[in-house]
JSON list of C-alpha atoms in Angstrom, two decimals:
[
{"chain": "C", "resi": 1, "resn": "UNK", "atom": "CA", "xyz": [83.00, 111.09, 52.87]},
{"chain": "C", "resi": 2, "resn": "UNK", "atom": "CA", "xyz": [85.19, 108.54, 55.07]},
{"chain": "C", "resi": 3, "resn": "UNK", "atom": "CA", "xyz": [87.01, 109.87, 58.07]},
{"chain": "C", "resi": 4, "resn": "UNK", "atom": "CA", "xyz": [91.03, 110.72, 58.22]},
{"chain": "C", "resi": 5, "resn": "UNK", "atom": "CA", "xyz": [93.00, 107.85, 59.79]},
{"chain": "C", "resi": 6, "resn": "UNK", "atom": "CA", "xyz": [93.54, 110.91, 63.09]},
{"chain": "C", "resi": 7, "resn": "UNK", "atom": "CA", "xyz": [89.80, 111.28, 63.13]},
{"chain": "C", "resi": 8, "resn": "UNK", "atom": "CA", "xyz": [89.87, 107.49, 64.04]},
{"chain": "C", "resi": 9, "resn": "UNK", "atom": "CA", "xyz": [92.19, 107.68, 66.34]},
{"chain": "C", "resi": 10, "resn": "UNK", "atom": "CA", "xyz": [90.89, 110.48, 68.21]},
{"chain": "C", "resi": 11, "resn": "UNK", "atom": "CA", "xyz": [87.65, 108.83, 68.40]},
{"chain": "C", "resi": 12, "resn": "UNK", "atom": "CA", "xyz": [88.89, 105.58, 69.69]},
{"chain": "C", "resi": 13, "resn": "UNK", "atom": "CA", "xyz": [90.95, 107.56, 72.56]},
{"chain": "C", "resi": 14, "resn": "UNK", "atom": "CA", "xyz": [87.74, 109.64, 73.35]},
{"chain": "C", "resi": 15, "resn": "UNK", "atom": "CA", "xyz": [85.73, 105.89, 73.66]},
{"chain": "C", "resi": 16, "resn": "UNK", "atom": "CA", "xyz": [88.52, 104.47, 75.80]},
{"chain": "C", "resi": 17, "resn": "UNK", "atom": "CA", "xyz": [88.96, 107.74, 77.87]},
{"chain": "C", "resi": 18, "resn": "UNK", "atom": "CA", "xyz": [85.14, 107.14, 78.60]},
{"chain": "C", "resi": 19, "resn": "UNK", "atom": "CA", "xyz": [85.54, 103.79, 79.48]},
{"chain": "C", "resi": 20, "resn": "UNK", "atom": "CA", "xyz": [88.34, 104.07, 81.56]},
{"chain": "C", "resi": 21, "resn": "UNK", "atom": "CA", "xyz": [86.06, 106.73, 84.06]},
{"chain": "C", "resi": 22, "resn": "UNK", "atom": "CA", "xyz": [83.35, 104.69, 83.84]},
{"chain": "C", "resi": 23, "resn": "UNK", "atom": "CA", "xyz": [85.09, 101.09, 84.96]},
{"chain": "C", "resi": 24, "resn": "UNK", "atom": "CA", "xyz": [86.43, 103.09, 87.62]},
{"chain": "C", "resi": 25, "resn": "UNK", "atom": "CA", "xyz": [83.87, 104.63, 88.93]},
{"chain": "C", "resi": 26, "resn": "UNK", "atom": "CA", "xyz": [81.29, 101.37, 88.33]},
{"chain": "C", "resi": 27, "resn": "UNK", "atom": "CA", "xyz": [83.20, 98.54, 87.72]},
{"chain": "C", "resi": 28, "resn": "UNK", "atom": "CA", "xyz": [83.88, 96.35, 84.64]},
{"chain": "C", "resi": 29, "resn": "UNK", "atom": "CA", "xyz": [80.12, 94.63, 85.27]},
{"chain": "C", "resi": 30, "resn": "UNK", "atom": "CA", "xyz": [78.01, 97.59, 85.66]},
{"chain": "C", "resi": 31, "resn": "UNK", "atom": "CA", "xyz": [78.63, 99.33, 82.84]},
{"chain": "C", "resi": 32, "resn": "UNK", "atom": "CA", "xyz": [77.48, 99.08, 79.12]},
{"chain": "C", "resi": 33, "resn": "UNK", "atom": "CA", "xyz": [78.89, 99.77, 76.02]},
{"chain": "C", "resi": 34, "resn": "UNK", "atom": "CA", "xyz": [75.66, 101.92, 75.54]},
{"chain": "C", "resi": 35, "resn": "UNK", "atom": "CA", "xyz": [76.97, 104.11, 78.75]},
{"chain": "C", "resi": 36, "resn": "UNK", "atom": "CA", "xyz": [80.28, 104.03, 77.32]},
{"chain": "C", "resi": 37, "resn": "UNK", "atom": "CA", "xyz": [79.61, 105.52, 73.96]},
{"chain": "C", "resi": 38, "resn": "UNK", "atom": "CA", "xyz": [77.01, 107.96, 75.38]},
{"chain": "C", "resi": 39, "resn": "UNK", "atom": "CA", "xyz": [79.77, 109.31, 77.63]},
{"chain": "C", "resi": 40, "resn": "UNK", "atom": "CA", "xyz": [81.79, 109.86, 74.39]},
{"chain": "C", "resi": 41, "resn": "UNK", "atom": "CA", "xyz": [78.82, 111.38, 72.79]},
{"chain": "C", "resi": 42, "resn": "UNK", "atom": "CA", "xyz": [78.72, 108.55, 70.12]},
{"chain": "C", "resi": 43, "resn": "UNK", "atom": "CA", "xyz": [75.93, 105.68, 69.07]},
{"chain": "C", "resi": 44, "resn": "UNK", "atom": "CA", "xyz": [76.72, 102.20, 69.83]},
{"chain": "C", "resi": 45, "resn": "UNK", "atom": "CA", "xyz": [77.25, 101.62, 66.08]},
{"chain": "C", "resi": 46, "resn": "UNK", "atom": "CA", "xyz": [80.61, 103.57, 66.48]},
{"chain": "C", "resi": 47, "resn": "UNK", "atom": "CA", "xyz": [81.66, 100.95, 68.85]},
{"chain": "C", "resi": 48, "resn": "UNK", "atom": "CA", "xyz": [82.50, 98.18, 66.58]},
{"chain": "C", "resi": 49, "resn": "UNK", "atom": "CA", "xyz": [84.23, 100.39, 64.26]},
{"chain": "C", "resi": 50, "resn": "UNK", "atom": "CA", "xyz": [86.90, 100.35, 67.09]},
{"chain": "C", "resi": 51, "resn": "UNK", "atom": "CA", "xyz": [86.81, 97.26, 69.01]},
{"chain": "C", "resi": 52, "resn": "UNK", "atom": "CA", "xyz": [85.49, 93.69, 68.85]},
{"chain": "C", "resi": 53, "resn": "UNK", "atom": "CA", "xyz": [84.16, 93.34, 71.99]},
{"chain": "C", "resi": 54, "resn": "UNK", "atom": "CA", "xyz": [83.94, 95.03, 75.27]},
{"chain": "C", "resi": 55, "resn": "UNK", "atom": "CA", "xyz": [86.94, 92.52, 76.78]},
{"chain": "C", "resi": 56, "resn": "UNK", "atom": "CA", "xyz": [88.79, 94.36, 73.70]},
{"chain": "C", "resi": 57, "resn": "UNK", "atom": "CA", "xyz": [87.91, 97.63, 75.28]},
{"chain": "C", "resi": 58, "resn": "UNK", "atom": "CA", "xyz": [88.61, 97.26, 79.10]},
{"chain": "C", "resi": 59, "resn": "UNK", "atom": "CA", "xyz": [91.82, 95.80, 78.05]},
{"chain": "C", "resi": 60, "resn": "UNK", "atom": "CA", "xyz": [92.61, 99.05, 76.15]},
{"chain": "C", "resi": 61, "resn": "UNK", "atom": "CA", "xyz": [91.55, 100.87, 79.38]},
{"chain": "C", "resi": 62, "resn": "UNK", "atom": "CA", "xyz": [93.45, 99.78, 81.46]},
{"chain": "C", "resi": 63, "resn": "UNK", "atom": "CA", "xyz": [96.60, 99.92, 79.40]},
{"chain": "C", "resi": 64, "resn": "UNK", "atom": "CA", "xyz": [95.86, 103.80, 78.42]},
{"chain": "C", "resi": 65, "resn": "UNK", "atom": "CA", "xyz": [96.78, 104.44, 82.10]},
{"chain": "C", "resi": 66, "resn": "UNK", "atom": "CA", "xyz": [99.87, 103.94, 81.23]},
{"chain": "C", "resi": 67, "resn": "UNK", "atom": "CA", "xyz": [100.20, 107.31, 79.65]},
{"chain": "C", "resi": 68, "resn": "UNK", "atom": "CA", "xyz": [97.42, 109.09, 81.51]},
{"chain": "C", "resi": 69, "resn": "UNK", "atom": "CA", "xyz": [98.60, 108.38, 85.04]},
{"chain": "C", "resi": 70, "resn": "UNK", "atom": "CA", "xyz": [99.67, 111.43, 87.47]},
{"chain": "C", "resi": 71, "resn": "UNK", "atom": "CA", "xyz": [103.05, 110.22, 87.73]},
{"chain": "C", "resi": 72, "resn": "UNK", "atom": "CA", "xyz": [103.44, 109.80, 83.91]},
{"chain": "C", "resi": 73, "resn": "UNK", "atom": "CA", "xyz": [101.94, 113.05, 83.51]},
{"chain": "C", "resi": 74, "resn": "UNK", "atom": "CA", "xyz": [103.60, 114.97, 85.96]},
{"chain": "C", "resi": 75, "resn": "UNK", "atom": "CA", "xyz": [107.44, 113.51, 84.59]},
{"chain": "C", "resi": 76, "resn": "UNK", "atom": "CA", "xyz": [106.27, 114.22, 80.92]},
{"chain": "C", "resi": 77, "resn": "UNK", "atom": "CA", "xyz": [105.70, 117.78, 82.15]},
{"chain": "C", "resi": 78, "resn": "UNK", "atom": "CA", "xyz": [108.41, 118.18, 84.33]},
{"chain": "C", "resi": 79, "resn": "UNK", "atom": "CA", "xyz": [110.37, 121.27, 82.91]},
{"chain": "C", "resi": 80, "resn": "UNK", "atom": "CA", "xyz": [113.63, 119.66, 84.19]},
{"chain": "C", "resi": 81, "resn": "UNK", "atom": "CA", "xyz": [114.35, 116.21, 83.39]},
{"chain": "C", "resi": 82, "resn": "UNK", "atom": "CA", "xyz": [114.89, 113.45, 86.23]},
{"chain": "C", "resi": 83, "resn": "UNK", "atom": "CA", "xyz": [117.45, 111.44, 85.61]},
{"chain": "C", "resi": 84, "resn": "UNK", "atom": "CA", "xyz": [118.00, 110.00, 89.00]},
{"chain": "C", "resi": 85, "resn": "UNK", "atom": "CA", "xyz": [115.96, 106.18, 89.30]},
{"chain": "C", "resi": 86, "resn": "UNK", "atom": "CA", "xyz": [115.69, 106.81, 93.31]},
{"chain": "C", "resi": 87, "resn": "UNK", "atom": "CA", "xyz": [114.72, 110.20, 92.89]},
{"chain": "C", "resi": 88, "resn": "UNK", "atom": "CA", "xyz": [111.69, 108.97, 90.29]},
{"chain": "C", "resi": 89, "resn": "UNK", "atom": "CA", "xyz": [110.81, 105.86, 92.47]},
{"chain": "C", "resi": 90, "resn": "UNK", "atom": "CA", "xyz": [109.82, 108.19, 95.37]},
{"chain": "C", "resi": 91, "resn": "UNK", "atom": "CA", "xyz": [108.15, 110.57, 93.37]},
{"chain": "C", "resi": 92, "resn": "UNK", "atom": "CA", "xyz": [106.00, 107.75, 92.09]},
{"chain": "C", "resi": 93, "resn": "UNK", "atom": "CA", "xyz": [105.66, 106.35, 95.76]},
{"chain": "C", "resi": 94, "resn": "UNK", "atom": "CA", "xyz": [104.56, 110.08, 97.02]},
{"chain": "C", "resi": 95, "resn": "UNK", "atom": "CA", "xyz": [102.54, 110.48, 93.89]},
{"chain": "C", "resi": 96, "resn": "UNK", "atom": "CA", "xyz": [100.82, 107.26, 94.09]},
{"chain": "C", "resi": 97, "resn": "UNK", "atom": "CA", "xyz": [100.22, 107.13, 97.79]},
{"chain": "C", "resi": 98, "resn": "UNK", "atom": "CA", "xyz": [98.42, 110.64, 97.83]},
{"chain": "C", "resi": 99, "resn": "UNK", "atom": "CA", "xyz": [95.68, 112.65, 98.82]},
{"chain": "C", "resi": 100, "resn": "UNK", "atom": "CA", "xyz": [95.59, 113.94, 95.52]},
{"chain": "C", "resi": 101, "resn": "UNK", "atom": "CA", "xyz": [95.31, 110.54, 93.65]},
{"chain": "C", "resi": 102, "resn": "UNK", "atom": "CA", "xyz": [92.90, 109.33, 95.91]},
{"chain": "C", "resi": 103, "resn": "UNK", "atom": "CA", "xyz": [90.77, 111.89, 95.62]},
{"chain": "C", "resi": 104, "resn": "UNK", "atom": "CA", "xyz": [90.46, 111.88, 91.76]},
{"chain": "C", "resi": 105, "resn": "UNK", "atom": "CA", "xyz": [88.38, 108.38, 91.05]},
{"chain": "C", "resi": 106, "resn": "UNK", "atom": "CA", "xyz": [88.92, 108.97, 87.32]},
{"chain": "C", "resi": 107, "resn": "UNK", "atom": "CA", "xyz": [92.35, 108.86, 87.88]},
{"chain": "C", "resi": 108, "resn": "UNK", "atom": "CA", "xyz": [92.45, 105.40, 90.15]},
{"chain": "C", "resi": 109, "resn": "UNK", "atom": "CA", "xyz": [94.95, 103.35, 88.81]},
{"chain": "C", "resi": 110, "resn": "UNK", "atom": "CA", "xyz": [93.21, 99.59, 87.80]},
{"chain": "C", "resi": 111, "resn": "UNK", "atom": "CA", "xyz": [95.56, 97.96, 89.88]},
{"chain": "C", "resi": 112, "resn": "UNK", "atom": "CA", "xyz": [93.89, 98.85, 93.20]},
{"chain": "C", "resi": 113, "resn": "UNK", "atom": "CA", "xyz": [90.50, 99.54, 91.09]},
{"chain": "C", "resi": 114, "resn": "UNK", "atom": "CA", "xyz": [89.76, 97.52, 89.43]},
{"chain": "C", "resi": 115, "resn": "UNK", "atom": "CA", "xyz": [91.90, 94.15, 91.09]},
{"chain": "C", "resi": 116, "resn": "UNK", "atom": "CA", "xyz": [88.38, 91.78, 91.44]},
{"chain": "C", "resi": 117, "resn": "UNK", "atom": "CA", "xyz": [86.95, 93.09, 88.04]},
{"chain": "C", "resi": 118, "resn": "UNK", "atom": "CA", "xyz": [90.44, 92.04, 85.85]},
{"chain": "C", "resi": 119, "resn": "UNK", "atom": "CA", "xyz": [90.52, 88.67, 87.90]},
{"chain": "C", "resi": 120, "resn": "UNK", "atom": "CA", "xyz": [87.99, 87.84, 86.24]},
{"chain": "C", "resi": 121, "resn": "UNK", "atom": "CA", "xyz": [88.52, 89.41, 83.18]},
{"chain": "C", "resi": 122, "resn": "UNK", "atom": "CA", "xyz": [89.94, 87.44, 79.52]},
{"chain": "C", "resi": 123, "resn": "UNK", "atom": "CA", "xyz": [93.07, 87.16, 79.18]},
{"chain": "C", "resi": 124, "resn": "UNK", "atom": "CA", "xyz": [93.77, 91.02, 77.39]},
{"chain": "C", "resi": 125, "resn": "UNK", "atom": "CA", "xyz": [93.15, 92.71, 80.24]},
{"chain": "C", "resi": 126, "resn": "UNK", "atom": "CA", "xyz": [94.51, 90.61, 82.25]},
{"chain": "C", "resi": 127, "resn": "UNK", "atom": "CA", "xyz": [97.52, 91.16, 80.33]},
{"chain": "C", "resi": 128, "resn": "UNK", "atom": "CA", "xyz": [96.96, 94.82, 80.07]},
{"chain": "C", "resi": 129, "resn": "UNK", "atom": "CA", "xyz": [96.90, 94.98, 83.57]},
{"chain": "C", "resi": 130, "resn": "UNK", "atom": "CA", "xyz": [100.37, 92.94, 84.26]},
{"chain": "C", "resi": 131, "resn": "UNK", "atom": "CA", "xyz": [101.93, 95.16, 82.28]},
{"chain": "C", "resi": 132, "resn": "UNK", "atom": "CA", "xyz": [101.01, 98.40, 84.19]},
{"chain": "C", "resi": 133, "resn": "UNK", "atom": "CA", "xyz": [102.29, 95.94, 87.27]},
{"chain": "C", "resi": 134, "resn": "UNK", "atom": "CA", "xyz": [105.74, 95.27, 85.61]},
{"chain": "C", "resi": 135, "resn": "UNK", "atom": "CA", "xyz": [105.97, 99.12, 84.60]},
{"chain": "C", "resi": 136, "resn": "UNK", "atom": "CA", "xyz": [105.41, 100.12, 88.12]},
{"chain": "C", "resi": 137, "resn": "UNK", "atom": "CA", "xyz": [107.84, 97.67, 89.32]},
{"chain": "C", "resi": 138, "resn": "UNK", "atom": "CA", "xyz": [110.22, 98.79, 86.57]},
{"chain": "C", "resi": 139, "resn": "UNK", "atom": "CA", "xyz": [110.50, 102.24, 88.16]},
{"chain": "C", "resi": 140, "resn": "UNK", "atom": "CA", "xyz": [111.68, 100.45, 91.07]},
{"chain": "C", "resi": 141, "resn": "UNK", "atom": "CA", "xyz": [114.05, 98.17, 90.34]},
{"chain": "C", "resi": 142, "resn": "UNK", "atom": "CA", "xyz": [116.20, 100.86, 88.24]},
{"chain": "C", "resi": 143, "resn": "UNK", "atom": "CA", "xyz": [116.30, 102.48, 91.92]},
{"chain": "C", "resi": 144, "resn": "UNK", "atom": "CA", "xyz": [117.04, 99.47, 93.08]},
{"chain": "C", "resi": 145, "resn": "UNK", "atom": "CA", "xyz": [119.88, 98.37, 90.51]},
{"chain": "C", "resi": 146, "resn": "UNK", "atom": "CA", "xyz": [123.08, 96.51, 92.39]},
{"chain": "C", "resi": 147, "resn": "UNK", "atom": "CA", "xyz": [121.06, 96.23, 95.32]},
{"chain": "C", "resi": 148, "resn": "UNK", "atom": "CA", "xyz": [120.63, 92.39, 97.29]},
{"chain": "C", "resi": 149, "resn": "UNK", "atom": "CA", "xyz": [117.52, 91.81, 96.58]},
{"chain": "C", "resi": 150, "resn": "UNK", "atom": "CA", "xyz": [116.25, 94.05, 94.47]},
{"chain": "C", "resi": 151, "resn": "UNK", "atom": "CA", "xyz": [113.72, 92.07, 92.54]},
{"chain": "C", "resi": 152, "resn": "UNK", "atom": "CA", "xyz": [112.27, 91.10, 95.57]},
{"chain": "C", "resi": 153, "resn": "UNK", "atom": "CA", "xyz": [111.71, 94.43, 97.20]},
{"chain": "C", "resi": 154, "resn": "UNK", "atom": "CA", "xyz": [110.81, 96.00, 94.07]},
{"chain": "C", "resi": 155, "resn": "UNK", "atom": "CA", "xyz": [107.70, 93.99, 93.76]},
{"chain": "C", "resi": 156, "resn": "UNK", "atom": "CA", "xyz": [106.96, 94.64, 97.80]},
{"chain": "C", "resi": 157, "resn": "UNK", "atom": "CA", "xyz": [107.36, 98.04, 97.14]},
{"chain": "C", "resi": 158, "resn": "UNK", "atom": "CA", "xyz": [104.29, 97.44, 94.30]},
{"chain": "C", "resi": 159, "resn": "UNK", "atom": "CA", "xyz": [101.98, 95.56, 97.06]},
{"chain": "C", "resi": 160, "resn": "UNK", "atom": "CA", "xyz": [102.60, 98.40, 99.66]},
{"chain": "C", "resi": 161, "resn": "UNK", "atom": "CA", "xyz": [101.60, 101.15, 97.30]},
{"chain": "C", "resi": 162, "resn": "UNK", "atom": "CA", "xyz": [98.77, 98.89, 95.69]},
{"chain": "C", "resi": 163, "resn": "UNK", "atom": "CA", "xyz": [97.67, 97.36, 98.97]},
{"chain": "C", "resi": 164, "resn": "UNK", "atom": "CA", "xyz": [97.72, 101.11, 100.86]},
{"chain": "C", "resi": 165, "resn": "UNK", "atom": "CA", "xyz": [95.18, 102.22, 98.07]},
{"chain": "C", "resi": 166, "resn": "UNK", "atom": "CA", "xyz": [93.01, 99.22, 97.78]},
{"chain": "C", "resi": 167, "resn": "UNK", "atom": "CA", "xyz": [92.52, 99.43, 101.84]},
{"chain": "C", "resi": 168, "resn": "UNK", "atom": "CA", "xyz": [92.40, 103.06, 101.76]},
{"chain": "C", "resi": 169, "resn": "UNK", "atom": "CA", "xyz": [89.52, 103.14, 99.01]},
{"chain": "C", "resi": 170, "resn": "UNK", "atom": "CA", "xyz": [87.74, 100.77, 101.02]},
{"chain": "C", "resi": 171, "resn": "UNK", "atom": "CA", "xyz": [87.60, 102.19, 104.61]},
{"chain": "C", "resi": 172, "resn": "UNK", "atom": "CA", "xyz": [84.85, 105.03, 105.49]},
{"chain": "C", "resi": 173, "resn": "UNK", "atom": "CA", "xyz": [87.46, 106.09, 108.12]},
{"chain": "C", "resi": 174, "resn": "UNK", "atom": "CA", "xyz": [89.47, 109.35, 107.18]},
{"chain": "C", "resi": 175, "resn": "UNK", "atom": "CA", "xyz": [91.88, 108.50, 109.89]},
{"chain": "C", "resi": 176, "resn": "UNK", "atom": "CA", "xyz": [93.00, 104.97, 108.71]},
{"chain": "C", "resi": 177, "resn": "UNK", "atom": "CA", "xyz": [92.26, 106.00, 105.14]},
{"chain": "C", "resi": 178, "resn": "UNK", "atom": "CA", "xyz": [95.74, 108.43, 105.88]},
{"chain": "C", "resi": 179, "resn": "UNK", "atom": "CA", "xyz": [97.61, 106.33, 108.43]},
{"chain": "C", "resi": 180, "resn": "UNK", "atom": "CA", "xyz": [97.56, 103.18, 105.96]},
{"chain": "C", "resi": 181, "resn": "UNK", "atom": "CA", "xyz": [99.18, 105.01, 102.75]},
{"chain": "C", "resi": 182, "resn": "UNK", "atom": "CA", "xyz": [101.70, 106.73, 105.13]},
{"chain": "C", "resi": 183, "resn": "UNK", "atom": "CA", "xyz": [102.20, 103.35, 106.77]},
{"chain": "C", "resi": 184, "resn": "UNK", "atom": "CA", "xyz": [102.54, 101.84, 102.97]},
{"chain": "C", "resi": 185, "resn": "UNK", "atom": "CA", "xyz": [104.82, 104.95, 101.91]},
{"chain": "C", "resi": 186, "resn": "UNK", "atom": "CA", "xyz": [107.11, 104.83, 104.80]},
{"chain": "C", "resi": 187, "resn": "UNK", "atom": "CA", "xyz": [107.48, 101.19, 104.42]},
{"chain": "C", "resi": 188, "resn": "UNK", "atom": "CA", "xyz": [108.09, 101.27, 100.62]},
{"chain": "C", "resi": 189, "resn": "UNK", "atom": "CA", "xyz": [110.51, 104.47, 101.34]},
{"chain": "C", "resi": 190, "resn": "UNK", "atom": "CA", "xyz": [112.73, 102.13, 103.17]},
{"chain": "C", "resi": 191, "resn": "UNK", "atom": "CA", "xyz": [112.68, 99.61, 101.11]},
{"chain": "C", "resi": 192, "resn": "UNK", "atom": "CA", "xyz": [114.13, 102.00, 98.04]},
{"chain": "C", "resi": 193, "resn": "UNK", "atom": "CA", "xyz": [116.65, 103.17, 100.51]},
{"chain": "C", "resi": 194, "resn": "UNK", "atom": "CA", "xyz": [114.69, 106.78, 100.68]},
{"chain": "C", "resi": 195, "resn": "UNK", "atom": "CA", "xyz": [113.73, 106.32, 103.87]},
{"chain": "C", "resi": 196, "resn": "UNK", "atom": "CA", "xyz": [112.74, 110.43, 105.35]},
{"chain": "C", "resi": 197, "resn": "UNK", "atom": "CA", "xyz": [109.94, 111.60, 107.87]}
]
């Protein structure tokens, strides 16, 4: 008897919900499509039921963090709407730039980690990954909107928050690991004109 169309669908999430942890933890390289499909509790033959290719499949990775991200979660949950762009963009820059998030490697956003694994990459998640960029970026330009400058300081406002992670991930120091992302934070504050202490 052939699966439901949902059935599917759920599957494929569970495989790229696998993969996603795994690329994270290991990097794009290190990991096989036989790890990836064990971690889902599937065979490899499932695989190509749902992708073509295991390019296919990272780029589908990194674009499901679009919707599994803490700030995407915590604004989908939010019992109170926010309406106000400045209000979200710090929120995001908190969110982002926290203990919490870097804490939770399953949760690492590709753009600080996975940067050297998606440079090389094909061109899907390559593309995948530019649009989690321009979303990010999005967030902060509608902050941003009338401001001089604003495309400008929007996307410096994306290398502060990437670039405090990707150093932060990468030091054994506790002490730098913090001062960086408050250095990035406080810097990317100011630039959204939400400058605080």
């Amino acid at each position: 008897m052939p699966y439901s169309p949902e059935h599917k669908v759920q599957t494929r999430a569970r495989v790229v919900e696998s993969a996603r942890r795994l690329f994270n933890r290991h990097g794009f390289e290190q990991v096989t499509i036989d790890q990836v499909m064990a971690s889902a509790g599937l065979t490899r033959g499932a695989f190509y039921h749902h992708f073509d290719s295991k390019d296919e499949l990272y780029a589908a990775a990194v674009a499901s963090f679009e919707s599994c991200n803490p700030f995407a979660v915590k604004t989908a949950n939010s019992t109170h709407p926010i309406d106000d762009p400045r209000q979200m963009a710090g929120m995001l820059i908190d969110l982002y730039l926290s203990d919490e998030v870097l804490d939770n490697i399953d949760l690492h956003c590709p753009l600080y980690a996975l940067p050297s694994d998606v440079a090389r990459a094909g061109l899907e998640p390559q593309q995948a990954y530019t649009d989690l960029m321009r979303g990010m970026r999005h967030v902060y330009l509608c902050a941003l909107a009338g401001e001089r400058d604003a495309d400008r300081r929007a996307e410096a406002m994306v290398a502060l928050c990437v670039g405090g992670m990707v150093l932060a991930r990468t030091t054994n120091d506790p002490e730098l690991r913090k001062s960086l992302r408050e250095s990035a934070r406080h810097q990317a504050l100011a630039l959204a004109l939400l400058e605080r202490d």
